mmCIF file of N, CA and C and ligand atoms in Angstrom:
data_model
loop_
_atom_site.group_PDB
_atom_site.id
_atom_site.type_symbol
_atom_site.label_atom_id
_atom_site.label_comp_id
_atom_site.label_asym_id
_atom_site.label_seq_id
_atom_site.Cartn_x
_atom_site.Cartn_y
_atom_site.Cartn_z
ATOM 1 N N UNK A 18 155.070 124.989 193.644
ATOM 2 C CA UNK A 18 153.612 124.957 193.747
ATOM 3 C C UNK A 18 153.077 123.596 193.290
ATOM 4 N N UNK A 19 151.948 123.370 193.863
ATOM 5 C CA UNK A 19 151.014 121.986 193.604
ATOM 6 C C UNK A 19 149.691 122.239 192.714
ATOM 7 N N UNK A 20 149.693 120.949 192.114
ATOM 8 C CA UNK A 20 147.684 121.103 191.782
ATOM 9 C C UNK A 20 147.282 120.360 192.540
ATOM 10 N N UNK A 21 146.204 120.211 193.025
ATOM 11 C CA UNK A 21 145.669 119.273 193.401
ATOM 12 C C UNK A 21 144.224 119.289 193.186
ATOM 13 N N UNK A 22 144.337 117.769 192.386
ATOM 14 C CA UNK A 22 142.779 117.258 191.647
ATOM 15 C C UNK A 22 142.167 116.578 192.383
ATOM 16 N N UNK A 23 140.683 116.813 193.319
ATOM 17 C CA UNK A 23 140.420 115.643 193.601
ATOM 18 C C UNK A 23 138.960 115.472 193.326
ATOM 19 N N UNK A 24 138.791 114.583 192.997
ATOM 20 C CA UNK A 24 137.204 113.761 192.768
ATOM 21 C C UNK A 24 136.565 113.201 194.181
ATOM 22 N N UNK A 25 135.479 114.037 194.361
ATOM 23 C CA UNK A 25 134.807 113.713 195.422
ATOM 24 C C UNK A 25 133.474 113.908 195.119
ATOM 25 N N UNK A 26 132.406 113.151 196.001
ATOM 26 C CA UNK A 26 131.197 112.858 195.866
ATOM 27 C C UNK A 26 130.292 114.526 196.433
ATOM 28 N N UNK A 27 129.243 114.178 194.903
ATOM 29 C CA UNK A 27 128.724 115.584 195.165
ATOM 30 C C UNK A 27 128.149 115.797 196.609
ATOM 31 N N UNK A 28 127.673 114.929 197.033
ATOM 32 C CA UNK A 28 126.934 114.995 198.620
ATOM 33 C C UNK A 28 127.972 115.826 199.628
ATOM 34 N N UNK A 29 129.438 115.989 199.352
ATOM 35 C CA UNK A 29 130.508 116.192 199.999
ATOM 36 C C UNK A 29 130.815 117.622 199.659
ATOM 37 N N UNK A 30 130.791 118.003 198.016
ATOM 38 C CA UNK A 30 131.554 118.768 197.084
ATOM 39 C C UNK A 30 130.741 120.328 198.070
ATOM 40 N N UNK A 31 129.917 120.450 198.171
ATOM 41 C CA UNK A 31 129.378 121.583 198.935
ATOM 42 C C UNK A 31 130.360 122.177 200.367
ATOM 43 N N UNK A 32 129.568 121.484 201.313
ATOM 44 C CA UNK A 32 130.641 121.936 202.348
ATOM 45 C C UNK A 32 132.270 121.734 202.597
ATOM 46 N N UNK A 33 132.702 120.957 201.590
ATOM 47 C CA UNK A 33 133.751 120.987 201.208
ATOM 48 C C UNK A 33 134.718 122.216 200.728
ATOM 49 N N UNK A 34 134.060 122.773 199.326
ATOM 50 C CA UNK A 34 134.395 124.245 199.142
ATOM 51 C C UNK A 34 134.317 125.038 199.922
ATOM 52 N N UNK A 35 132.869 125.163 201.176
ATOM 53 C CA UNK A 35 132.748 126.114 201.843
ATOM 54 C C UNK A 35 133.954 126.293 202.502
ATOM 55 N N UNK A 36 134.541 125.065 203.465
ATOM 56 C CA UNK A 36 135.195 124.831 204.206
ATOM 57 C C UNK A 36 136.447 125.290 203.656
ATOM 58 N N UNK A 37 136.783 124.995 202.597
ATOM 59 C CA UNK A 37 138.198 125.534 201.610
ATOM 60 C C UNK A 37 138.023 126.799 201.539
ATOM 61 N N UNK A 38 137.132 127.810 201.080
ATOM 62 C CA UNK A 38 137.045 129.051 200.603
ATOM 63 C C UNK A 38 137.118 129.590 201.810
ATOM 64 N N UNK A 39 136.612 129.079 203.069
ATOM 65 C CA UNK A 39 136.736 129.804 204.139
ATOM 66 C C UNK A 39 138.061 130.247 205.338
ATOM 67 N N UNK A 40 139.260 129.090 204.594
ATOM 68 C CA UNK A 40 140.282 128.845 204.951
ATOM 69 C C UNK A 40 141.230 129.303 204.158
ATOM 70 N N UNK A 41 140.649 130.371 202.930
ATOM 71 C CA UNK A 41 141.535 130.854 202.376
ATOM 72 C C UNK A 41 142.381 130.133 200.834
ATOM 73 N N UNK A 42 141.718 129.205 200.691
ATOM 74 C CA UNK A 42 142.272 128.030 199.643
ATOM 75 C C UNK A 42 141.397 128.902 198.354
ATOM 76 N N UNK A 43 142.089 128.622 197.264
ATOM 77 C CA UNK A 43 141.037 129.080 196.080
ATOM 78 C C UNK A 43 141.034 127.636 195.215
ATOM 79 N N UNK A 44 139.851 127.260 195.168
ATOM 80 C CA UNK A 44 139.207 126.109 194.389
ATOM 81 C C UNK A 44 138.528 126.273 193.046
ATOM 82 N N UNK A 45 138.569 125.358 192.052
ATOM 83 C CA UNK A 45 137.988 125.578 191.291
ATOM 84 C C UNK A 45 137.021 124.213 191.072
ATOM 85 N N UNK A 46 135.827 124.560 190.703
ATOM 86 C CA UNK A 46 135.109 123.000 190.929
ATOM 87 C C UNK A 46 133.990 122.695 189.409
ATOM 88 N N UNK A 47 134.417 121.294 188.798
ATOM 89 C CA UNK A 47 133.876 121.146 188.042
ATOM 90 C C UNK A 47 133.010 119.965 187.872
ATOM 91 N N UNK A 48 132.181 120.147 187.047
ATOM 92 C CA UNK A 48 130.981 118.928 187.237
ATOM 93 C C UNK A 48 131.102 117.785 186.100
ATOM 94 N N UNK A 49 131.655 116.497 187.011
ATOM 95 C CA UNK A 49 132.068 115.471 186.438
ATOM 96 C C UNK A 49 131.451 114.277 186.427
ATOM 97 N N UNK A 50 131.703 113.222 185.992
ATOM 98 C CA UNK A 50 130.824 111.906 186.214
ATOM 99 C C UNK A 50 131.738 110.719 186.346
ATOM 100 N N UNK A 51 131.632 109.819 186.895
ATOM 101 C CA UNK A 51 132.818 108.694 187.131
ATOM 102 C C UNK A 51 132.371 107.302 185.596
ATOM 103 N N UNK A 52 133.481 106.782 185.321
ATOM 104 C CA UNK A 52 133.577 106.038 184.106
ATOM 105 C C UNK A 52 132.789 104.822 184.873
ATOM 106 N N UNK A 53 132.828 104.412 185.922
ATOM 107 C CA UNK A 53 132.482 103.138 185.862
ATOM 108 C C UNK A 53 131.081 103.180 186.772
ATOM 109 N N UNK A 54 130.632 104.260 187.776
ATOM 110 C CA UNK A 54 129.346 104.061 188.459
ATOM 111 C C UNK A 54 128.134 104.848 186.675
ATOM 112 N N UNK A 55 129.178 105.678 186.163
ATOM 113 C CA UNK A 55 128.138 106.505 184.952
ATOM 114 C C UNK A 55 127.268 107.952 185.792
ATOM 115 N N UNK A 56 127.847 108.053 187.328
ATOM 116 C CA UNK A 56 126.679 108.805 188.492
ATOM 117 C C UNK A 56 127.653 110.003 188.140
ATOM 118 N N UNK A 57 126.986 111.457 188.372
ATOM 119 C CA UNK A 57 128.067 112.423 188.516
ATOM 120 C C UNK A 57 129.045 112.145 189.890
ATOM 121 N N UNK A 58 129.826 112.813 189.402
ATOM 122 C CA UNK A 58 130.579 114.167 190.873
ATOM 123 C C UNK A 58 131.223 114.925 190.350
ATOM 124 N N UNK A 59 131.900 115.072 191.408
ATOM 125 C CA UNK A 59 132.907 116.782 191.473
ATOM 126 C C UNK A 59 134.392 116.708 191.862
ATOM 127 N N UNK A 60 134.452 117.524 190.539
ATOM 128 C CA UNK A 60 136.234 117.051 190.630
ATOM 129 C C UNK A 60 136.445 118.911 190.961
ATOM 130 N N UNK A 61 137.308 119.225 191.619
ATOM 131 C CA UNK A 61 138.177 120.158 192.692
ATOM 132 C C UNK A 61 139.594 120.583 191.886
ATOM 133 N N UNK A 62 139.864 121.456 191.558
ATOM 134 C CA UNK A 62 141.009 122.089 190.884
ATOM 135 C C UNK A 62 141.371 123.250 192.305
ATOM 136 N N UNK A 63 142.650 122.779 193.023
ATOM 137 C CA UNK A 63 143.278 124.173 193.512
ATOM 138 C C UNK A 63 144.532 123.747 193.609
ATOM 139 N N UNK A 64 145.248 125.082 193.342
ATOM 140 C CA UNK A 64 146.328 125.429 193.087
ATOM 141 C C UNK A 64 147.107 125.710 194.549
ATOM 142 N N UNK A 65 148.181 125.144 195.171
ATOM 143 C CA UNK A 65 148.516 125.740 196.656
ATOM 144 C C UNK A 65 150.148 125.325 196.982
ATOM 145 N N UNK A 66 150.524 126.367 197.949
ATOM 146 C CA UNK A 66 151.726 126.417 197.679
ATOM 147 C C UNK A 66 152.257 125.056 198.810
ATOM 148 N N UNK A 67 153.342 124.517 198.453
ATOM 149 C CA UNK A 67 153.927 123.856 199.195
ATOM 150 C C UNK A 67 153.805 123.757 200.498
ATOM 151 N N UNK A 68 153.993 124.306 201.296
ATOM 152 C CA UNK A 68 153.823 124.369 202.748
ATOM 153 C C UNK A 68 152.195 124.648 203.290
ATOM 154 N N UNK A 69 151.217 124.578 201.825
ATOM 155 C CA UNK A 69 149.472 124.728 202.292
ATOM 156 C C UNK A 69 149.158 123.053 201.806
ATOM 157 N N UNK A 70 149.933 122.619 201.289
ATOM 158 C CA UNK A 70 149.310 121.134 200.741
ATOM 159 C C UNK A 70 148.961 120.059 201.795
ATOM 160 N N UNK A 71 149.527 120.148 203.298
ATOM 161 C CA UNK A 71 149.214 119.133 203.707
ATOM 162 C C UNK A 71 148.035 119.672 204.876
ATOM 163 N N UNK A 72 147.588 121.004 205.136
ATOM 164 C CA UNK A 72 146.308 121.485 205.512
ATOM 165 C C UNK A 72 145.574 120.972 204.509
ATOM 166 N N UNK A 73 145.562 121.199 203.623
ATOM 167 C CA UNK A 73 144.901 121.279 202.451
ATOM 168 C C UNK A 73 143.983 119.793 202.469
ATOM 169 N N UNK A 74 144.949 118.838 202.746
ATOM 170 C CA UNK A 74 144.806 117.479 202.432
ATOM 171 C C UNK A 74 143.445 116.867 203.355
ATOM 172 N N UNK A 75 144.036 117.442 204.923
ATOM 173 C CA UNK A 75 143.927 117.296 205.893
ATOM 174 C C UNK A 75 142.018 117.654 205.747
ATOM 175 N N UNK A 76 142.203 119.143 205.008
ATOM 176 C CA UNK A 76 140.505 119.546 204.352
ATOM 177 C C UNK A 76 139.573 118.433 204.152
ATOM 178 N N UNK A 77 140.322 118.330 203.159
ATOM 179 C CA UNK A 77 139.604 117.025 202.121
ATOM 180 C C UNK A 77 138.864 115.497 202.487
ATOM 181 N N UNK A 78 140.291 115.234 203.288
ATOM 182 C CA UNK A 78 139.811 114.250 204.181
ATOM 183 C C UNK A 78 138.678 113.990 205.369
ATOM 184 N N UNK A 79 138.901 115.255 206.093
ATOM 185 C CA UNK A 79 137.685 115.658 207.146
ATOM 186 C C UNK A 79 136.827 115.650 206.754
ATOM 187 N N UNK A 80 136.532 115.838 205.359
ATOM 188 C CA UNK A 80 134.946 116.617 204.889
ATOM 189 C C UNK A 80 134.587 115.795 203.870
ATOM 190 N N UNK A 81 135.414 114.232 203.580
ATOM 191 C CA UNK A 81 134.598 113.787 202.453
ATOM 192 C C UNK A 81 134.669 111.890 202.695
ATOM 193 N N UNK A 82 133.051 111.626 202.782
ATOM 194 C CA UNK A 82 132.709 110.420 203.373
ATOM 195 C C UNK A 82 133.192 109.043 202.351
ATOM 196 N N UNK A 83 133.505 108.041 202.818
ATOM 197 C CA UNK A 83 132.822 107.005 201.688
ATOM 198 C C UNK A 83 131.430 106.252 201.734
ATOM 199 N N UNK A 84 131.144 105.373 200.880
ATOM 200 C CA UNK A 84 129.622 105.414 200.894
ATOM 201 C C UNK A 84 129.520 104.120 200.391
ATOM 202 N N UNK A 85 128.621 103.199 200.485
ATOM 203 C CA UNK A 85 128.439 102.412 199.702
ATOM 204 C C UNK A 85 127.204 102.348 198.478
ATOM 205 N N UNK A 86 127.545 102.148 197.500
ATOM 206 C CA UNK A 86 126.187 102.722 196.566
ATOM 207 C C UNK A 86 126.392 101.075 195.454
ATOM 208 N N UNK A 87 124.663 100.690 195.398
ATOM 209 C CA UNK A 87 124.540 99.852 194.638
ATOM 210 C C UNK A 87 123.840 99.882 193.516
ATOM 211 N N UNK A 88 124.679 99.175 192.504
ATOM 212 C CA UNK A 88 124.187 99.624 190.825
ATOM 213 C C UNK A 88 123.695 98.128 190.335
ATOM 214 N N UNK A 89 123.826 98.348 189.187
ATOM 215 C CA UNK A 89 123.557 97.116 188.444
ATOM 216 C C UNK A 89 124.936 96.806 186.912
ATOM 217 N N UNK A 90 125.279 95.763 187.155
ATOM 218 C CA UNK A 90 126.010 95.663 185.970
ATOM 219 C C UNK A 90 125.760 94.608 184.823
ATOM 220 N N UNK A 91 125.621 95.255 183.738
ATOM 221 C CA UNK A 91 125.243 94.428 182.764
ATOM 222 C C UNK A 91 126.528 92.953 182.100
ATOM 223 N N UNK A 92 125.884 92.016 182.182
ATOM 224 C CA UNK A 92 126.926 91.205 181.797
ATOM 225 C C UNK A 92 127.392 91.370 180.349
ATOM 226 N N UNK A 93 128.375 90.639 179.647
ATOM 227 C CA UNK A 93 128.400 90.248 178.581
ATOM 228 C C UNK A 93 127.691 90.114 177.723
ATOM 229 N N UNK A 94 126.810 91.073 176.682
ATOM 230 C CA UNK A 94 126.296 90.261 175.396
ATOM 231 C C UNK A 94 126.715 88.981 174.554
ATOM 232 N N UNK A 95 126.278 87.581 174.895
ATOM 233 C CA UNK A 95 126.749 86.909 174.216
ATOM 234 C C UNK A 95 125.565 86.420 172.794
ATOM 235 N N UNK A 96 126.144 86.302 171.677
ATOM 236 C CA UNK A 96 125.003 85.978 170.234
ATOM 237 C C UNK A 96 124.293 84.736 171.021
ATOM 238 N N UNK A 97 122.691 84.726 170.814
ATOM 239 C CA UNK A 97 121.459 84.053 171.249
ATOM 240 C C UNK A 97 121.184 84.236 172.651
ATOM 241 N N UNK A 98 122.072 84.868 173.660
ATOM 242 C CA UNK A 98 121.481 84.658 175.147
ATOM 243 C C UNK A 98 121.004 86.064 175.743
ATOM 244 N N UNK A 99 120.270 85.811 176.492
ATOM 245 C CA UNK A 99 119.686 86.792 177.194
ATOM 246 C C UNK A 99 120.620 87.303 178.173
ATOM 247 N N UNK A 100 120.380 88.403 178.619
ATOM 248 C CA UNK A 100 121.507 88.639 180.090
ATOM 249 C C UNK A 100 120.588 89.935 180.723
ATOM 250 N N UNK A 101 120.584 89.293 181.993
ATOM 251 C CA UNK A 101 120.136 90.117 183.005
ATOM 252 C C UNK A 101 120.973 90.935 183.533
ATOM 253 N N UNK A 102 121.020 91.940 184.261
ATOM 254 C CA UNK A 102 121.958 93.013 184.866
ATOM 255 C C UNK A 102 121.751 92.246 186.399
ATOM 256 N N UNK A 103 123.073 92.432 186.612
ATOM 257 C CA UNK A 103 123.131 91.589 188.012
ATOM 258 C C UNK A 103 123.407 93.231 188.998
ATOM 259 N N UNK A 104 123.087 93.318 190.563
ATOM 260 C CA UNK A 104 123.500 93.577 191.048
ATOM 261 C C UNK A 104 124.691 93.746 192.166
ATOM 262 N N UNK A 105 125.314 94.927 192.378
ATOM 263 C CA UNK A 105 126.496 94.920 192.854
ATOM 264 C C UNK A 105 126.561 96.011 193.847
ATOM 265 N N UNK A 106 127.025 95.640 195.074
ATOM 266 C CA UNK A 106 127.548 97.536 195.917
ATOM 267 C C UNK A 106 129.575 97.654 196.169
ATOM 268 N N UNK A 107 129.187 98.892 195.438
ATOM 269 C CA UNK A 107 131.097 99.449 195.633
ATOM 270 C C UNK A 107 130.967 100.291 196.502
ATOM 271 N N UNK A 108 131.944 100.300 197.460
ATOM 272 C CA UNK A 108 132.478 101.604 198.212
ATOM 273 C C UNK A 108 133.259 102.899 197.466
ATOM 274 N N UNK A 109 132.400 104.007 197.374
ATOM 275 C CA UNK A 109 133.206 104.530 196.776
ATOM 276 C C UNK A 109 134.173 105.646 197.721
ATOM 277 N N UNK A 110 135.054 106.152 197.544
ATOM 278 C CA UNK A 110 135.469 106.953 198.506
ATOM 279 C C UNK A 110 135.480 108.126 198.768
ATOM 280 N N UNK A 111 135.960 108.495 199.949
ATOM 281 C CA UNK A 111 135.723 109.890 200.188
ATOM 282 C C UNK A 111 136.201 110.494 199.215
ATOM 283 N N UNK A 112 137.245 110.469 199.041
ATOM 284 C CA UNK A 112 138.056 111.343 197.347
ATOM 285 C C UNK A 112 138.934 110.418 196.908
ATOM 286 N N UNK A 113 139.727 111.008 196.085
ATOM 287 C CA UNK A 113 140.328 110.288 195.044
ATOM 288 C C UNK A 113 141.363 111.434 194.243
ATOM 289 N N UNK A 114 142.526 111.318 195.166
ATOM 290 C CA UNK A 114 143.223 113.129 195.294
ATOM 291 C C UNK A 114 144.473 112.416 194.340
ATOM 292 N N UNK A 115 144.506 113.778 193.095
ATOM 293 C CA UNK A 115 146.000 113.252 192.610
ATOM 294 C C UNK A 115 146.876 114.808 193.084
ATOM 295 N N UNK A 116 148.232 114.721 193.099
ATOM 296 C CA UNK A 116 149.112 116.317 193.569
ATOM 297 C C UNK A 116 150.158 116.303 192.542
ATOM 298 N N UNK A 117 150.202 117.162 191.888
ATOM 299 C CA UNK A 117 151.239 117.382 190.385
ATOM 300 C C UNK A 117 151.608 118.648 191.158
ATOM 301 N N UNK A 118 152.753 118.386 190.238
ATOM 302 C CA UNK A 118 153.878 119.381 190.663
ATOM 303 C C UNK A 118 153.594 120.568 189.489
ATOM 304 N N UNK A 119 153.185 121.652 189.518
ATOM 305 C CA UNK A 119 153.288 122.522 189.038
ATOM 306 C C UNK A 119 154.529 123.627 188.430
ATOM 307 N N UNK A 120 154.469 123.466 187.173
ATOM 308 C CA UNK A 120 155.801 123.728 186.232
ATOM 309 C C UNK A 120 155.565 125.408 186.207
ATOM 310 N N UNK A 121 154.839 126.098 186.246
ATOM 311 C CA UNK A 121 154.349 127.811 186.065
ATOM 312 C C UNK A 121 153.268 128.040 186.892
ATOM 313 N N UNK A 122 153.230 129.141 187.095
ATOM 314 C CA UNK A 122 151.542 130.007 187.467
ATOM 315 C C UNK A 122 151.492 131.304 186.937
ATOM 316 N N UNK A 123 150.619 131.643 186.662
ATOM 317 C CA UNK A 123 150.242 133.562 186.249
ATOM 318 C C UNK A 123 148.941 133.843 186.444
ATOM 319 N N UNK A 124 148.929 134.263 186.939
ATOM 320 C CA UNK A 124 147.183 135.402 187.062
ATOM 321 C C UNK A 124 147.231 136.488 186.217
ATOM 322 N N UNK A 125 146.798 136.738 185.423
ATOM 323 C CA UNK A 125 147.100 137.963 184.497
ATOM 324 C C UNK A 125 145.629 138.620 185.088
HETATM 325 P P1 2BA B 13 133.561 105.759 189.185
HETATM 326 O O1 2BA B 13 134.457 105.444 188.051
HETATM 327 O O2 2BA B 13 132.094 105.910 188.883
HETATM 328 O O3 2BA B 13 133.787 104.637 190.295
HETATM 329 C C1 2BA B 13 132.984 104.577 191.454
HETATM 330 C C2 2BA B 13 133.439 103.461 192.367
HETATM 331 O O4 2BA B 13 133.250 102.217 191.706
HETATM 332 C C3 2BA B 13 134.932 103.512 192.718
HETATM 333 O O5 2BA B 13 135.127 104.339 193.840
HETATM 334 C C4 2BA B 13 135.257 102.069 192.990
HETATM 335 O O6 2BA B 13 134.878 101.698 194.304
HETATM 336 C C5 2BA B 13 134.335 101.324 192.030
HETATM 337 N N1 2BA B 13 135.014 100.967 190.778
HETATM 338 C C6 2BA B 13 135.525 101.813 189.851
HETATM 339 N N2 2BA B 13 136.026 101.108 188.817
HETATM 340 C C7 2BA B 13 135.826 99.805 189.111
HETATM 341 C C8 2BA B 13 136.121 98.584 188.427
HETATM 342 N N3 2BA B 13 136.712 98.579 187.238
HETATM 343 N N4 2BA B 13 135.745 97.414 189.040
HETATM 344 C C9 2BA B 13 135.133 97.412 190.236
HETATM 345 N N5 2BA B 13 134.827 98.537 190.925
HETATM 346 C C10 2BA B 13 135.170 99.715 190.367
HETATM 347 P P2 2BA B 13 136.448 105.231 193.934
HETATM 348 O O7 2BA B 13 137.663 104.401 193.646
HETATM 349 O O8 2BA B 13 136.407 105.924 195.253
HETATM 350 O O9 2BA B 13 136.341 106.301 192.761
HETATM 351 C C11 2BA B 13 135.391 107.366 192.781
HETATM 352 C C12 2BA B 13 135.476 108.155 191.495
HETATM 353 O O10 2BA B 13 136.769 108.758 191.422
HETATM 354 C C13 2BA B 13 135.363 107.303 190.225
HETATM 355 O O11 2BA B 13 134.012 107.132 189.888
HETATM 356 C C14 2BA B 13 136.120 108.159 189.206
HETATM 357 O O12 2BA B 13 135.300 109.231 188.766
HETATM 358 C C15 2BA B 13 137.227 108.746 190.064
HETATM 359 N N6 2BA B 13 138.476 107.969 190.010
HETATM 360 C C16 2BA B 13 138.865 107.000 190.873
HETATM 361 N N7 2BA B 13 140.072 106.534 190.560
HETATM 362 C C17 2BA B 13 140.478 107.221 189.467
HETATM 363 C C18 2BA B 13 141.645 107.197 188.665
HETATM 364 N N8 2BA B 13 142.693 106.355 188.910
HETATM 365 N N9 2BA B 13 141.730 108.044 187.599
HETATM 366 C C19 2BA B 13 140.700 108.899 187.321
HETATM 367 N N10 2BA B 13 139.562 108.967 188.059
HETATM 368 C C20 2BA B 13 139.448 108.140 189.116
#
């Protein structure tokens, strides 16, 4: 069995699950925020057996865009200077999928 984690953009995280739950996948979805935009999203917990992982993938991919989104980044505080926040646009991506190999499972 697999996990598979993936971080995808909330604009996505909706019909995404639908699309999973409707195909029989069981997801678990939690509300996250990325370290470097500081913006939420949604990171995706499901559990699936070997021979569902590359449907699975196939999900994910169909249903989750990249985007370009522009922030501001603050420079360096240096002692006596001022610093303006400069602007910047990153692409972020459709997801951002990790797949661990799963050591147990139990449903009690
Ligand atoms: P954030 O950390 O908010 O990053 C959003 C986007 O900003 C990234 O998109 C990337 O394009 C850019 N970015 C991130 N760190 C950067 C840096 N140090 N310098 C320049 N640009 C940077 P994605 O790579 O598609 O990542 C989307 C979200 O997925 C991330 O949100 C984070 O929550 C997660 N993520 C991505 N890679 C990860 C990893 N290796 N481990 C854990 N989480 C990850």
């Amino acid at each position: 069995m697999k996990l598979v984690i993936a971080i995808v953009q909330d604009q996505d995280a909706g019909f995404l699950v639908e699309e999973l739950t409707k195909k029989n996948f069981r997801v678990t979805r939690l509300t996250t925020s990325g370290g470097f935009l500081k913006a939420g999203n949604t990171t995706l917990l499901m559990g699936v057996e070997e021979e569902d992982l590359a449907p699975l993938l196939d999900i994910i991919e169909e249903n989750c865009k990249s985007r370009e989104v522009s922030t501001h980044i603050n420079p360096m505080n240096m002692p006596g200077e001022s610093f303006i926040p400069y602007p910047i646009t990153v692409k972020v991506g459709g997801a951002t999928v990790f797949v661990l190999d799963v050591a147990d499972y139990k449903r009690f």
